[in-house]
Short mmCIF file of C-alpha atoms in Angstrom, two decimals:
data_model
loop_
_atom_site.label_atom_id
_atom_site.label_comp_id
_atom_site.label_asym_id
_atom_site.label_seq_id
_atom_site.Cartn_x
_atom_site.Cartn_y
_atom_site.Cartn_z
CA UNK A 195 -0.34 0.19 -0.40
CA UNK A 196 1.02 3.60 -0.94
CA UNK A 197 1.98 5.63 1.68
CA UNK A 198 0.00 8.67 2.81
CA UNK A 199 2.32 11.31 2.27
CA UNK A 200 3.00 9.53 -1.62
CA UNK A 201 -0.94 9.93 -1.60
CA UNK A 202 -1.16 13.47 -0.44
CA UNK A 203 1.38 14.56 -3.29
CA UNK A 204 0.01 13.12 -6.23
CA UNK A 205 -3.42 14.33 -5.03
CA UNK A 206 -1.86 17.79 -4.65
CA UNK A 207 0.12 17.51 -8.41
CA UNK A 208 -3.48 16.34 -10.21
CA UNK A 209 -5.04 19.40 -8.24
CA UNK A 210 -2.06 21.85 -9.56
CA UNK A 211 -2.85 20.26 -13.36
CA UNK A 212 -6.60 20.79 -13.43
CA UNK A 213 -6.18 24.11 -11.76
CA UNK A 214 -3.14 25.54 -12.83
CA UNK A 215 -4.42 29.54 -12.68
CA UNK A 216 -6.73 29.07 -9.41
CA UNK A 217 -6.61 32.23 -7.56
CA UNK A 218 -3.83 32.30 -4.34
CA UNK A 219 -6.65 31.84 -2.08
CA UNK A 220 -7.68 28.75 -2.72
CA UNK A 221 -4.31 27.23 -3.78
CA UNK A 222 -3.00 28.53 -0.01
CA UNK A 223 -6.24 26.29 1.65
CA UNK A 224 -5.45 23.16 -0.38
CA UNK A 225 -1.53 23.34 0.43
CA UNK A 226 -2.58 23.92 4.33
CA UNK A 227 -4.64 21.35 4.28
CA UNK A 228 -1.53 19.25 2.93
CA UNK A 229 0.61 20.04 5.59
CA UNK A 230 -1.55 19.44 8.08
CA UNK A 231 -2.41 16.12 6.65
CA UNK A 232 1.16 15.31 6.05
CA UNK A 233 2.44 15.95 9.33
CA UNK A 234 -0.28 13.73 11.11
CA UNK A 235 0.53 10.90 8.63
CA UNK A 236 4.04 10.45 9.79
CA UNK A 237 3.36 10.55 13.39
CA UNK A 238 0.99 7.83 12.62
CA UNK A 239 1.80 6.14 9.69
CA UNK A 240 -0.14 3.12 10.64
CA UNK A 241 -3.37 4.83 11.71
CA UNK A 242 -6.03 3.97 9.53
CA UNK A 243 -8.51 6.83 10.30
CA UNK A 244 -6.43 9.77 10.31
CA UNK A 245 -5.23 8.41 6.80
CA UNK A 246 -9.13 8.52 5.66
CA UNK A 247 -9.63 12.24 7.34
CA UNK A 248 -6.73 13.27 5.76
CA UNK A 249 -7.96 11.51 2.33
CA UNK A 250 -11.80 13.43 3.05
CA UNK A 251 -9.73 16.83 4.16
CA UNK A 252 -7.66 17.00 1.25
CA UNK A 253 -10.38 15.32 -1.69
CA UNK A 254 -12.84 18.66 -0.54
CA UNK A 255 -10.51 20.76 -0.88
CA UNK A 256 -9.65 19.79 -4.33
CA UNK A 257 -13.48 19.58 -4.87
CA UNK A 258 -14.17 23.09 -3.64
CA UNK A 259 -10.64 24.84 -6.30
CA UNK A 260 -12.26 22.56 -9.18
CA UNK A 261 -15.72 23.76 -7.89
CA UNK A 262 -14.20 27.49 -7.95
CA UNK A 263 -12.69 27.05 -11.67
CA UNK A 264 -15.09 25.20 -13.47
CA UNK A 265 -17.85 27.57 -12.34
CA UNK A 266 -16.83 31.29 -14.02
CA UNK A 267 -17.28 33.70 -11.84
CA UNK A 268 -19.51 36.95 -12.79
CA UNK A 269 -18.21 40.44 -13.36
CA UNK A 270 -19.55 41.60 -9.69
CA UNK A 271 -17.35 38.65 -8.09
CA UNK A 272 -13.86 39.47 -10.18
CA UNK A 273 -14.30 43.20 -9.96
CA UNK A 274 -14.19 42.76 -6.02
CA UNK A 275 -11.12 40.07 -6.47
CA UNK A 276 -7.36 40.96 -6.15
CA UNK A 277 -6.25 37.89 -8.90
CA UNK A 278 -7.91 36.39 -11.86
CA UNK A 279 -8.27 33.22 -12.07
CA UNK A 280 -8.60 30.01 -14.55
CA UNK A 281 -9.27 31.37 -17.88
CA UNK A 282 -10.36 34.50 -16.89
CA UNK A 283 -8.48 37.57 -19.76
CA UNK A 284 -8.46 40.72 -17.87
CA UNK A 285 -7.14 41.23 -14.41
CA UNK A 286 -9.75 41.98 -11.71
CA UNK A 287 -7.44 45.69 -12.16
CA UNK A 288 -7.92 45.85 -15.61
CA UNK A 289 -11.34 44.56 -15.93
CA UNK A 290 -11.97 48.13 -13.01
CA UNK A 291 -10.45 49.79 -15.71
CA UNK A 292 -12.29 48.97 -18.85
CA UNK A 293 -15.58 49.45 -16.47
CA UNK A 294 -14.49 53.34 -15.56
CA UNK A 295 -13.97 53.09 -19.59
CA UNK A 296 -17.69 52.19 -20.14
CA UNK A 297 -19.04 54.21 -17.50
CA UNK A 298 -17.30 57.68 -18.66
CA UNK A 299 -19.22 56.81 -22.11
CA UNK A 300 -23.39 57.16 -20.58
CA UNK A 301 -21.94 59.69 -18.16
CA UNK A 302 -25.09 61.80 -16.62
CA UNK A 303 -23.23 64.94 -17.96
CA UNK A 304 -21.35 64.01 -20.57
CA UNK A 305 -22.68 65.19 -24.51
CA UNK A 306 -23.79 63.07 -27.29
CA UNK A 307 -20.82 63.77 -28.87
CA UNK A 308 -18.12 63.52 -25.94
CA UNK A 309 -19.67 60.46 -25.24
CA UNK A 310 -19.39 59.03 -28.73
CA UNK A 311 -15.85 60.31 -28.99
CA UNK A 312 -14.87 58.06 -25.56
CA UNK A 313 -17.16 54.77 -27.10
CA UNK A 314 -14.60 55.30 -30.40
CA UNK A 315 -11.37 55.08 -27.57
CA UNK A 316 -13.04 51.87 -26.24
CA UNK A 317 -13.81 51.00 -30.05
CA UNK A 318 -10.11 51.23 -30.83
CA UNK A 319 -8.83 49.00 -27.35
CA UNK A 320 -11.48 46.70 -28.36
CA UNK A 321 -10.09 46.17 -32.35
CA UNK A 322 -7.25 45.73 -30.18
CA UNK A 323 -8.02 43.07 -28.13
CA UNK A 324 -7.74 39.31 -27.98
CA UNK A 325 -11.32 37.33 -28.58
CA UNK A 326 -11.97 36.26 -24.50
CA UNK A 327 -10.71 40.16 -23.50
CA UNK A 328 -13.22 41.25 -26.23
CA UNK A 329 -15.60 38.89 -24.52
CA UNK A 330 -14.60 39.89 -20.99
CA UNK A 331 -16.01 43.58 -22.48
CA UNK A 332 -19.63 41.80 -23.35
CA UNK A 333 -19.88 40.83 -20.08
CA UNK A 334 -19.25 44.16 -18.61
CA UNK A 335 -22.42 45.48 -21.01
CA UNK A 336 -24.68 42.13 -19.72
CA UNK A 337 -23.84 42.43 -15.85
CA UNK A 338 -23.14 46.08 -15.01
CA UNK A 339 -25.84 47.68 -17.27
CA UNK A 340 -28.81 46.07 -17.15
CA UNK A 341 -32.48 47.60 -15.58
CA UNK A 342 -32.29 48.62 -12.42
CA UNK A 343 -34.48 45.68 -11.14
CA UNK A 344 -35.54 47.54 -7.91
CA UNK A 345 -36.71 50.37 -10.01
CA UNK A 346 -38.78 47.88 -11.88
CA UNK A 347 -40.36 45.84 -9.89
CA UNK A 348 -41.55 48.98 -8.03
CA UNK A 349 -43.07 50.50 -11.11
CA UNK A 350 -44.40 47.43 -12.05
CA UNK A 351 -46.02 47.32 -9.07
CA UNK A 352 -47.60 50.85 -9.19
CA UNK A 353 -49.04 49.72 -12.77
CA UNK A 354 -50.91 46.78 -11.71
CA UNK A 355 -52.08 48.99 -8.95
CA UNK A 356 -53.36 51.22 -11.60
CA UNK A 357 -54.81 49.37 -14.21
CA UNK A 358 -58.61 50.64 -15.07
CA UNK A 359 -57.96 54.02 -13.44
CA UNK A 360 -56.58 57.35 -14.52
CA UNK A 361 -52.86 56.90 -13.38
CA UNK A 362 -53.12 53.89 -15.52
CA UNK A 363 -51.08 55.99 -18.64
CA UNK A 364 -48.12 57.84 -16.30
CA UNK A 365 -47.88 54.36 -14.75
CA UNK A 366 -47.40 52.38 -17.85
CA UNK A 367 -44.63 55.46 -19.05
CA UNK A 368 -42.74 54.68 -15.67
CA UNK A 369 -42.98 51.23 -16.62
CA UNK A 370 -41.34 51.95 -19.80
CA UNK A 371 -38.69 53.91 -18.69
CA UNK A 372 -37.62 51.27 -15.87
CA UNK A 373 -37.36 48.33 -18.68
CA UNK A 374 -34.86 50.81 -20.43
CA UNK A 375 -31.61 49.49 -19.43
CA UNK A 376 -28.10 51.87 -19.37
CA UNK A 377 -27.03 49.36 -21.66
CA UNK A 378 -29.03 50.56 -24.88
CA UNK A 379 -27.73 54.09 -24.15
CA UNK A 380 -24.46 52.63 -24.02
CA UNK A 381 -24.93 51.02 -27.48
CA UNK A 382 -26.20 54.35 -28.57
CA UNK A 383 -23.30 55.94 -27.65
CA UNK A 384 -21.31 53.53 -29.70
CA UNK A 385 -23.42 54.21 -33.04
CA UNK A 386 -22.17 58.14 -32.76
CA UNK A 387 -19.41 58.01 -34.86
CA UNK A 388 -19.14 57.35 -38.02
CA UNK A 389 -17.43 53.82 -37.93
CA UNK A 390 -19.77 52.78 -34.83
CA UNK A 391 -22.93 51.05 -36.98
CA UNK A 392 -20.31 48.81 -37.91
CA UNK A 393 -18.07 48.21 -35.36
CA UNK A 394 -21.75 47.21 -33.59
CA UNK A 395 -22.83 45.09 -36.33
CA UNK A 396 -19.14 43.37 -36.24
CA UNK A 397 -19.42 42.78 -32.55
CA UNK A 398 -22.58 41.30 -32.89
CA UNK A 399 -21.42 38.89 -35.77
CA UNK A 400 -18.57 37.55 -33.73
CA UNK A 401 -20.43 37.10 -30.34
CA UNK A 402 -23.24 34.89 -32.37
CA UNK A 403 -21.60 31.59 -32.35
CA UNK A 404 -20.97 32.14 -28.36
CA UNK A 405 -24.52 32.34 -27.01
CA UNK A 406 -25.19 28.50 -26.74
CA UNK A 407 -21.89 28.35 -24.91
CA UNK A 408 -22.46 31.23 -22.91
CA UNK A 409 -26.04 31.94 -21.43
CA UNK A 410 -24.77 35.50 -19.74
CA UNK A 411 -24.28 37.11 -22.94
CA UNK A 412 -28.06 36.37 -24.73
CA UNK A 413 -29.19 40.25 -22.59
CA UNK A 414 -26.39 42.10 -25.17
CA UNK A 415 -27.54 39.96 -28.30
CA UNK A 416 -31.18 40.42 -27.87
CA UNK A 417 -30.53 44.73 -26.96
CA UNK A 418 -28.26 44.75 -30.35
CA UNK A 419 -31.22 42.93 -31.83
CA UNK A 420 -34.14 45.02 -31.12
CA UNK A 421 -31.83 48.02 -31.79
CA UNK A 422 -31.24 46.81 -35.20
CA UNK A 423 -34.72 46.44 -35.52
CA UNK A 424 -35.33 49.57 -35.36
CA UNK A 425 -31.71 51.35 -36.98
CA UNK A 426 -32.23 49.53 -40.22
CA UNK A 427 -36.29 49.71 -40.21
CA UNK A 428 -37.33 49.47 -43.90
CA UNK A 429 -38.46 53.15 -43.86
CA UNK A 430 -34.75 54.18 -43.53
CA UNK A 431 -33.28 51.79 -45.91
CA UNK A 432 -32.63 52.97 -49.94
CA UNK A 433 -33.02 50.31 -52.75
CA UNK A 434 -30.19 50.52 -55.60
CA UNK A 435 -29.54 49.08 -58.76
CA UNK A 436 -26.23 47.35 -59.11
CA UNK A 437 -24.88 47.55 -62.62
CA UNK A 438 -22.00 47.13 -64.62
CA UNK A 439 -21.56 50.70 -64.12
CA UNK A 440 -21.52 50.55 -60.62
CA UNK A 441 -18.24 51.43 -58.76
CA UNK A 442 -15.80 49.06 -58.71
CA UNK A 443 -15.27 48.88 -55.03
CA UNK A 444 -19.01 48.02 -54.68
CA UNK A 445 -19.58 45.88 -57.65
CA UNK A 446 -16.50 43.21 -55.73
CA UNK A 447 -19.07 43.09 -52.78
CA UNK A 448 -21.43 40.98 -54.76
CA UNK A 449 -18.15 38.34 -55.22
CA UNK A 450 -17.92 38.46 -51.77
CA UNK A 451 -21.59 38.20 -50.24
CA UNK A 452 -22.91 35.80 -53.02
CA UNK A 453 -24.13 32.50 -50.70
CA UNK A 454 -25.84 31.00 -53.37
CA UNK A 455 -24.07 30.43 -56.33
CA UNK A 456 -20.62 31.55 -56.39
CA UNK A 457 -19.67 33.99 -58.91
CA UNK A 458 -16.74 32.33 -60.45
CA UNK A 459 -14.94 35.03 -62.58
CA UNK A 460 -15.27 38.80 -64.19
CA UNK A 461 -17.35 36.99 -66.99
CA UNK A 462 -19.58 35.29 -64.93
CA UNK A 463 -20.45 38.36 -62.92
CA UNK A 464 -20.96 40.51 -66.13
CA UNK A 465 -23.27 38.10 -67.34
CA UNK A 466 -25.22 38.70 -63.98
CA UNK A 467 -25.42 42.32 -64.78
CA UNK A 468 -26.37 42.11 -68.59
CA UNK A 469 -28.76 43.97 -70.63
CA UNK A 470 -31.53 40.62 -69.49
CA UNK A 471 -30.32 40.97 -65.64
CA UNK A 472 -31.46 42.98 -62.69
CA UNK A 473 -29.72 43.20 -59.44
CA UNK A 474 -30.97 45.40 -56.73
CA UNK A 475 -29.36 45.73 -53.31
CA UNK A 476 -31.32 47.96 -49.59
CA UNK A 477 -28.41 50.00 -48.23
CA UNK A 478 -28.41 52.28 -44.65
CA UNK A 479 -27.54 55.84 -45.03
CA UNK A 480 -24.70 55.19 -42.30
CA UNK A 481 -23.46 52.20 -44.41
CA UNK A 482 -23.28 54.08 -48.09
CA UNK A 483 -20.95 51.38 -50.04
CA UNK A 484 -22.50 47.97 -48.47
CA UNK A 485 -25.48 46.18 -49.34
CA UNK A 486 -27.26 44.63 -47.05
CA UNK A 487 -29.34 42.18 -48.98
CA UNK A 488 -29.47 41.87 -53.05
CA UNK A 489 -31.16 39.74 -54.85
CA UNK A 490 -30.48 39.03 -58.26
CA UNK A 491 -32.92 38.64 -61.19
CA UNK A 492 -33.02 37.86 -64.64
CA UNK A 493 -36.00 39.02 -66.92
CA UNK A 494 -37.63 35.53 -69.25
CA UNK A 495 -40.43 34.66 -70.92
CA UNK A 496 -41.40 31.96 -68.49
CA UNK A 497 -40.51 30.12 -65.26
CA UNK A 498 -36.99 28.53 -65.48
CA UNK A 499 -36.54 25.26 -64.22
CA UNK A 500 -32.32 25.07 -64.08
CA UNK A 501 -30.03 27.42 -63.33
CA UNK A 502 -27.50 26.37 -65.79
CA UNK A 503 -28.52 27.95 -68.64
CA UNK A 504 -28.73 31.06 -65.82
CA UNK A 505 -25.12 31.43 -65.60
CA UNK A 506 -24.41 30.39 -69.17
CA UNK A 507 -22.06 33.16 -69.56
CA UNK A 508 -21.80 32.49 -73.35
CA UNK A 509 -25.49 32.99 -73.63
CA UNK A 510 -27.03 35.61 -75.40
CA UNK A 511 -29.59 38.07 -73.37
CA UNK A 512 -32.64 37.80 -74.07
CA UNK A 513 -35.25 39.72 -75.75
CA UNK A 514 -36.10 41.88 -72.49
CA UNK A 515 -38.78 43.47 -74.32
CA UNK A 516 -40.91 40.24 -74.69
CA UNK A 517 -40.25 39.56 -71.25
CA UNK A 518 -42.96 38.23 -69.09
CA UNK A 519 -41.63 36.21 -65.61
CA UNK A 520 -39.10 37.42 -63.67
CA UNK A 521 -36.85 34.79 -61.83
CA UNK A 522 -34.99 35.83 -58.18
CA UNK A 523 -32.65 33.55 -58.78
CA UNK A 524 -30.38 34.51 -56.04
CA UNK A 525 -31.08 36.57 -52.56
CA UNK A 526 -28.00 36.92 -50.35
CA UNK A 527 -27.75 38.67 -46.96
CA UNK A 528 -24.63 40.44 -46.54
CA UNK A 529 -24.56 41.02 -42.74
CA UNK A 530 -24.85 38.43 -39.81
CA UNK A 531 -25.05 41.17 -37.41
CA UNK A 532 -28.39 41.74 -38.42
CA UNK A 533 -29.37 37.83 -38.20
CA UNK A 534 -33.22 37.90 -36.94
CA UNK A 535 -34.09 41.22 -38.29
CA UNK A 536 -35.92 40.85 -41.69
CA UNK A 537 -36.22 43.18 -44.79
CA UNK A 538 -36.64 40.49 -46.93
CA UNK A 539 -39.97 40.35 -47.89
CA UNK A 540 -39.26 44.52 -48.21
CA UNK A 541 -37.03 44.43 -50.84
CA UNK A 542 -38.60 42.34 -52.62
CA UNK A 543 -42.37 44.36 -53.10
CA UNK A 544 -39.61 47.21 -53.83
CA UNK A 545 -38.20 44.89 -56.68
CA UNK A 546 -41.48 43.72 -58.01
CA UNK A 547 -42.68 47.35 -57.79
CA UNK A 548 -39.36 48.83 -59.62
CA UNK A 549 -40.14 45.95 -62.55
CA UNK A 550 -42.79 46.13 -63.17
CA UNK A 551 -42.93 50.26 -63.70
CA UNK A 552 -39.92 49.28 -65.48
CA UNK A 553 -41.83 46.31 -67.39
CA UNK A 554 -45.34 46.74 -67.57
CA UNK A 555 -45.58 43.04 -69.85
CA UNK A 556 -44.39 41.23 -66.50
CA UNK A 557 -46.79 38.93 -65.12
CA UNK A 558 -45.00 36.45 -63.31
CA UNK A 559 -42.70 36.55 -60.51
CA UNK A 560 -40.88 33.37 -59.17
CA UNK A 561 -37.88 32.18 -57.92
CA UNK A 562 -35.16 29.54 -58.68
CA UNK A 563 -34.15 28.38 -55.64
CA UNK A 564 -32.08 25.78 -53.82
CA UNK A 565 -33.03 22.92 -50.98
CA UNK A 566 -29.76 23.16 -49.10
CA UNK A 567 -31.59 20.88 -46.54
CA UNK A 568 -33.23 18.65 -48.14
CA UNK A 569 -30.37 15.70 -48.36
CA UNK A 570 -29.33 15.71 -44.52
CA UNK A 571 -33.10 15.22 -43.83
CA UNK A 572 -33.97 12.89 -46.05
CA UNK A 573 -30.44 10.57 -44.74
CA UNK A 574 -33.15 11.17 -40.94
CA UNK A 575 -36.52 10.44 -42.10
CA UNK A 576 -35.81 8.15 -45.40
CA UNK A 577 -36.64 4.78 -43.63
CA UNK A 578 -40.30 6.91 -42.43
CA UNK A 579 -40.48 7.38 -46.06
CA UNK A 580 -40.41 4.12 -46.88
CA UNK A 581 -42.66 3.12 -44.09
CA UNK A 582 -45.72 5.22 -46.19
CA UNK A 583 -45.45 3.16 -49.25
CA UNK A 584 -47.88 0.71 -50.62
CA UNK A 585 -46.88 -2.63 -51.25
CA UNK A 586 -46.95 -2.48 -54.74
CA UNK A 587 -44.48 0.27 -54.74
CA UNK A 588 -41.84 -1.10 -52.73
CA UNK A 589 -42.08 -3.54 -54.30
CA UNK A 590 -41.18 -1.53 -57.48
CA UNK A 591 -39.09 0.40 -55.29
CA UNK A 592 -37.29 -2.72 -54.38
CA UNK A 593 -36.26 -3.90 -57.69
CA UNK A 594 -34.96 -0.76 -58.53
CA UNK A 595 -32.52 -0.67 -55.86
CA UNK A 596 -32.33 -4.42 -55.74
CA UNK A 597 -32.91 -5.60 -52.13
CA UNK A 598 -36.54 -6.63 -51.16
CA UNK A 599 -37.64 -5.35 -49.32
CA UNK A 600 -35.79 -1.58 -49.93
CA UNK A 601 -34.40 -0.31 -46.85
CA UNK A 602 -33.25 3.21 -45.80
CA UNK A 603 -29.63 2.43 -47.14
CA UNK A 604 -30.54 0.94 -49.85
CA UNK A 605 -32.68 3.60 -51.11
CA UNK A 606 -30.37 5.75 -50.26
CA UNK A 607 -26.79 3.79 -51.98
CA UNK A 608 -29.08 4.22 -55.28
CA UNK A 609 -29.75 8.41 -54.98
CA UNK A 610 -25.92 9.17 -54.88
CA UNK A 611 -26.43 8.12 -59.14
CA UNK A 612 -29.45 10.37 -58.97
CA UNK A 613 -28.65 12.48 -62.00
CA UNK A 614 -28.59 9.28 -64.08
CA UNK A 615 -31.74 8.38 -62.97
CA UNK A 616 -34.63 8.26 -65.66
CA UNK A 617 -37.99 9.82 -65.62
CA UNK A 618 -39.80 7.08 -65.03
CA UNK A 619 -37.37 5.29 -62.36
CA UNK A 620 -39.01 4.51 -59.25
CA UNK A 621 -36.25 5.61 -57.38
CA UNK A 622 -36.57 9.46 -59.32
CA UNK A 623 -40.52 9.22 -58.37
CA UNK A 624 -39.33 8.51 -54.53
CA UNK A 625 -36.85 11.20 -54.18
CA UNK A 626 -39.56 13.81 -55.92
CA UNK A 627 -42.15 12.58 -53.27
CA UNK A 628 -39.68 12.53 -50.79
CA UNK A 629 -38.65 16.62 -52.21
CA UNK A 630 -42.21 17.78 -51.71
CA UNK A 631 -42.84 16.36 -48.31
CA UNK A 632 -40.18 17.95 -47.16
CA UNK A 633 -41.68 21.52 -48.43
CA UNK A 634 -44.58 21.12 -48.35
CA UNK A 635 -45.68 19.19 -44.98
CA UNK A 636 -42.39 19.44 -42.83
CA UNK A 637 -42.77 21.95 -40.47
CA UNK A 638 -40.62 22.76 -36.87
CA UNK A 639 -42.28 25.03 -34.51
CA UNK A 640 -45.02 26.48 -36.98
CA UNK A 641 -42.49 27.13 -39.74
CA UNK A 642 -41.13 24.99 -42.31
CA UNK A 643 -37.84 23.58 -41.86
CA UNK A 644 -35.64 24.16 -45.10
CA UNK A 645 -33.80 28.05 -44.17
CA UNK A 646 -34.72 28.84 -47.71
CA UNK A 647 -38.38 27.77 -47.35
CA UNK A 648 -38.81 28.89 -44.27
CA UNK A 649 -37.84 32.91 -46.53
CA UNK A 650 -39.84 32.53 -49.12
CA UNK A 651 -43.07 31.27 -47.65
CA UNK A 652 -42.75 33.79 -44.39
CA UNK A 653 -42.51 36.53 -47.39
CA UNK A 654 -46.08 35.38 -49.02
CA UNK A 655 -44.59 33.18 -51.91
CA UNK A 656 -46.02 29.52 -52.28
CA UNK A 657 -44.33 26.15 -53.76
CA UNK A 658 -44.77 25.80 -56.90
CA UNK A 659 -42.58 23.46 -58.73
CA UNK A 660 -39.69 20.58 -58.07
CA UNK A 661 -36.83 21.11 -60.48
CA UNK A 662 -35.19 17.40 -61.76
CA UNK A 663 -31.34 18.16 -61.89
CA UNK A 664 -32.01 22.02 -61.26
CA UNK A 665 -28.64 22.42 -59.97
CA UNK A 666 -26.20 19.77 -61.50
CA UNK A 667 -23.30 21.47 -59.87
CA UNK A 668 -21.24 19.62 -56.61
CA UNK A 669 -22.90 22.22 -53.85
CA UNK A 670 -26.48 21.39 -55.89
CA UNK A 671 -25.63 17.62 -55.46
CA UNK A 672 -24.14 18.02 -51.47
CA UNK A 673 -27.60 19.80 -50.71
CA UNK A 674 -30.29 17.83 -52.79
CA UNK A 675 -29.47 15.90 -54.90
CA UNK A 676 -29.52 18.55 -57.84
CA UNK A 677 -32.88 19.19 -57.24
CA UNK A 678 -34.19 22.95 -57.38
CA UNK A 679 -37.76 24.58 -56.21
CA UNK A 680 -39.58 27.81 -57.46
CA UNK A 681 -41.66 29.86 -55.03
CA UNK A 682 -43.68 31.60 -56.65
CA UNK A 683 -44.86 35.05 -55.56
CA UNK A 684 -49.14 35.59 -56.50
CA UNK A 685 -49.47 39.08 -55.80
CA UNK A 686 -53.32 38.83 -54.99
CA UNK A 687 -52.90 36.07 -52.48
CA UNK A 688 -49.43 36.73 -51.05
CA UNK A 689 -51.80 37.67 -47.65
CA UNK A 690 -53.45 34.29 -47.99
CA UNK A 691 -50.74 32.65 -48.06
CA UNK A 692 -49.62 33.72 -44.70
CA UNK A 693 -52.79 32.94 -43.24
CA UNK A 694 -52.51 29.41 -44.22
CA UNK A 695 -48.80 29.13 -42.50
CA UNK A 696 -50.24 30.97 -40.04
CA UNK A 697 -52.33 27.83 -39.32
CA UNK A 698 -50.16 25.44 -39.93
CA UNK A 699 -50.62 24.84 -43.94
CA UNK A 700 -47.79 25.03 -46.15
CA UNK A 701 -49.41 26.63 -49.19
CA UNK A 702 -48.25 24.70 -52.14
CA UNK A 703 -49.25 23.90 -55.89
CA UNK A 704 -51.57 21.12 -57.28
CA UNK A 705 -48.87 19.73 -58.21
CA UNK A 706 -47.00 19.84 -55.00
CA UNK A 707 -50.05 18.59 -53.35
CA UNK A 708 -50.17 15.78 -55.42
CA UNK A 709 -46.70 14.68 -54.88
CA UNK A 710 -47.21 14.46 -50.99
CA UNK A 711 -49.55 11.66 -51.23
CA UNK A 712 -50.87 12.47 -48.13
#
């Protein structure tokens, strides 16, 4: 059996390995316990009761220190401390200095311009800070600039007591004011400087991926989203056409932000800005050279079924005098920091109005859209889709894939060569039915599961038509076995389609409905 001193030494070593950056007070406590226990073990090495007591004492010290390291300290605790701990980026002294800088930005006696200047100084520090130091600033914003809980409770009680009386209006005003956090004023001061809006957008884009891991940051994210919803309201946005004659710096932004079909060359870009095409973007006055969202449109004589001819650089421009259909074939959001702020609906409405003014012959407005989540969804639900088949169709499908009865793995293996399937193939028919069900029936929390479907259906479109081999590129095959979909914007039925979706019913055409085989 190992001697007690050896066991203590190993335990202390493990403790220091698990928590190398624990604060000195905790380490001192652990060392003191270790010394005391070692003395007793040396005096009475054969005393098992003392040995167990020593181990229990040290285990408690180990647990206490590890627990302190595992649970992050709030900024309230850190501001009162003298030493940093574990993975904390800023020392308590640096954290207090940063808090003072932030407080000076919103000091009551400071003017708007001076507050903006101080906020700019903080932004300059932020630009040089390490990611973990930036996180410390976010935590200060969350925990040190929250609404006054006592004031809010008092205002709420007053509002509840005033319900139905002449004082109700004033009580509501007091409640609204109590809900406004100092954080709101702080963020507003950052927006004063010319680069302030850009700073806040980039800060939120950096913040978003960390929300699941650190719920303490949710308040700051919610505050930013609320402010952006106001600052980027469509009433403040300008719709501008982007053409080959636009500044080169702006055209380069199209290449940078294109999220649906990558722009492969300048020739590709020029094709998308040719005479039979239109490209429009929403711009904010504080970001005049940065499109927030843009849409690429092809003017054609019928609803397009494939992206290939639309992206063909060698194709001659269509005769726009004969165009009856506008195809929205790419819509790209450019600012990650504006996630949750929706202006796609307004963009499409404004574009439709602009197009009909320029081309009175246009009657049909539709998309040619990818189905980015379909292949992943089918990989998880192929078995359930097979169970929906009757015996006859299951047997036909089994013969086609070479296994009876067919299993999910057999179907998915056969779909790896989807583009080689002929029109009468049971496998192809099965794939079309699965896609129709995915788009026309699958909902999560009342919304379509596919992100592109969620966008267009939420804007009042309907699922119109599935297109086989609509996108035979590697990206198209990886996302949806090459399938693409048309969403139709019937201007007279947009409100009706939204109403249906609100009731949990996806608006679809008759063809899509029949493919769902309910």
